[in-house]
Short mmCIF file of C-alpha atoms in Angstrom, two decimals:
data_model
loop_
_atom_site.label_atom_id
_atom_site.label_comp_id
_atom_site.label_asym_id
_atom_site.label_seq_id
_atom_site.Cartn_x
_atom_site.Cartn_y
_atom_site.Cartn_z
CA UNK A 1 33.27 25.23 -1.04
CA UNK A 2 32.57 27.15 2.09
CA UNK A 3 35.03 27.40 4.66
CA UNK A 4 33.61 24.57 7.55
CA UNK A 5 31.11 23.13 5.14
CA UNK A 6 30.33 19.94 5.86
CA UNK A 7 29.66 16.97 3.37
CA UNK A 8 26.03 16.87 3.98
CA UNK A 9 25.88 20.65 3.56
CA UNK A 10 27.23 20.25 0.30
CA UNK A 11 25.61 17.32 -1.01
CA UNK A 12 22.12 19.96 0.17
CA UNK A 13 23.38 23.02 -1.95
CA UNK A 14 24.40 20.63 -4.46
CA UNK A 15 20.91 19.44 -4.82
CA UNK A 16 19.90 23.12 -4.93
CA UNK A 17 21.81 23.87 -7.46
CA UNK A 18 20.37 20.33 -9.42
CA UNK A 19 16.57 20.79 -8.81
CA UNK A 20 16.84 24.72 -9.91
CA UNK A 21 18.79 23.39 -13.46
CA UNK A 22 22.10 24.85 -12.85
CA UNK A 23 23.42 21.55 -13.92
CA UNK A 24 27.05 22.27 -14.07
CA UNK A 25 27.39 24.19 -10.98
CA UNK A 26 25.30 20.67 -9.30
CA UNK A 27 28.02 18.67 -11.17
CA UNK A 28 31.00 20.86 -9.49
CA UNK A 29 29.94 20.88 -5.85
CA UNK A 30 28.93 17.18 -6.32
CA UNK A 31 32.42 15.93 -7.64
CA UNK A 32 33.91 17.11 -4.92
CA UNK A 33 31.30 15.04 -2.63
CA UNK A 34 31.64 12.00 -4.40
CA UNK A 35 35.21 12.57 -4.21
CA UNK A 36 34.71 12.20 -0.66
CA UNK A 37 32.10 9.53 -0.49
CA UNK A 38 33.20 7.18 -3.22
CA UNK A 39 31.20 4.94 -1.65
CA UNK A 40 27.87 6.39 -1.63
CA UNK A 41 25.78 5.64 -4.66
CA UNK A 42 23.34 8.41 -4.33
CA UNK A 43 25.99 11.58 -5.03
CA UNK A 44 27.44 9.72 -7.48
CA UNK A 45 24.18 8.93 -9.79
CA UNK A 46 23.05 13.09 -8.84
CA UNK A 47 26.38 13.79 -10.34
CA UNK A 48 26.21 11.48 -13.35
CA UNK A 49 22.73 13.06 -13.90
CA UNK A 50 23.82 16.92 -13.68
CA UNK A 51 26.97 15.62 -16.20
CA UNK A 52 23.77 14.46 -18.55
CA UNK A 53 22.31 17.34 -17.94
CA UNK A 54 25.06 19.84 -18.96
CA UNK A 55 25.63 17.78 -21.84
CA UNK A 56 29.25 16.10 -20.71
CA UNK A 57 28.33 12.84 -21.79
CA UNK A 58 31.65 11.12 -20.82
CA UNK A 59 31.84 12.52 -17.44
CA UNK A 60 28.39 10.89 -17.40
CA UNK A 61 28.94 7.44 -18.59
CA UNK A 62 31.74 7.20 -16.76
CA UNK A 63 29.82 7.92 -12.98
CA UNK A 64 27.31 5.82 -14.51
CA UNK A 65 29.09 2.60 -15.05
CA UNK A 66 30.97 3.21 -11.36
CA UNK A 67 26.93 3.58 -9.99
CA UNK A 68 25.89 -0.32 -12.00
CA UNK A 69 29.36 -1.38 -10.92
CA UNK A 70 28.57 -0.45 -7.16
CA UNK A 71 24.88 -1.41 -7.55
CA UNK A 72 24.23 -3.94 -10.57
CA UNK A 73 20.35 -3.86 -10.00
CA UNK A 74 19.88 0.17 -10.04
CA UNK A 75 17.85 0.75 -12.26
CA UNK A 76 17.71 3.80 -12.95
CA UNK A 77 21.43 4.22 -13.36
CA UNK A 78 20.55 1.37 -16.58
CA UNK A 79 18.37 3.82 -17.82
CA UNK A 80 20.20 6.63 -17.69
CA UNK A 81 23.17 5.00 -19.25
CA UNK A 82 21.61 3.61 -21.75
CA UNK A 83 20.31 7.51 -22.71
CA UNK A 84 23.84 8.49 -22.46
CA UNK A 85 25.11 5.99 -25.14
CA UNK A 86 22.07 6.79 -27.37
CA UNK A 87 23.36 10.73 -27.13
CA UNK A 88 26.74 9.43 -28.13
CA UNK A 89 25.33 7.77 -31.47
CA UNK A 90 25.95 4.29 -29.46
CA UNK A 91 22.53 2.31 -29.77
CA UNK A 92 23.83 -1.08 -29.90
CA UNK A 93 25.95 -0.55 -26.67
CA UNK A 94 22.53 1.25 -25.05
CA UNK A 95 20.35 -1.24 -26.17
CA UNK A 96 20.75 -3.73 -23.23
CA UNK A 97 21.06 -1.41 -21.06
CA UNK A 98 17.45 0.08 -22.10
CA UNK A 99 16.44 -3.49 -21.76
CA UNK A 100 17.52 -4.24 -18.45
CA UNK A 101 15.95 -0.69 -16.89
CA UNK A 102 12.79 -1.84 -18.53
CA UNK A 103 12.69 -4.97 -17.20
CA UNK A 104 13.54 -3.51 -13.46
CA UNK A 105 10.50 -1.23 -14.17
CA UNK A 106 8.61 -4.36 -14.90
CA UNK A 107 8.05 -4.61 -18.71
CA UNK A 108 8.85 -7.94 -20.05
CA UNK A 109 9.18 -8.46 -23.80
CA UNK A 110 6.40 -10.46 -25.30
CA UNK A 111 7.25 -13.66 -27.27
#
């Protein structure tokens, strides 16, 4: 962190960082944002997506259950958690998860 760097400064270089794949330097900069905007969903599902990303799969499922338990109907948070329990050889615990992200997207099963 930059001496005088603001939040939203951070949360910027964090995305930098994200969008160039330097996953775990994203994940760094944005635990210390979420840290300070528990809060905000947004930081919070960018950091559970560089954790993905950099292949700490705990770090991610834990951000991602805080994101559905902030925000039940986000859906991509269901989708991305569902991806992280697949990773961790979990299919039965992804598959509602995968379920409820597809219907959010708008696919309904078909009797």
């Amino acid at each position: 962190m930059s001496p005088g760097e603001s939040t939203a400064e951070r949360w910027a270089r964090a995305r930098l960082f994200f969008d160039s794949k330097a996953y775990a330097d994203a994940a760094l900069i944005l635990a210390g944002v979420v840290a300070e905007v528990p809060e905000q969903v947004g930081p919070r599902l960018l950091l559970a997506r560089a954790y993905y990303h950099s292949a700490q799969l705990r770090r991610a499922e834990e951000q991602l259950r805080e994101v559905i338990a902030r925000d039940p109907v986000e859906p991509y948070a269901h989708l991305a958690l569902g991806r992280v329990l697949e990773r961790r050889g979990r299919p039965a615990e992804a598959a509602p998860y995968l379920r409820l992200a597809a219907v959010f997207d708008g696919e309904f099963p078909q009797d």
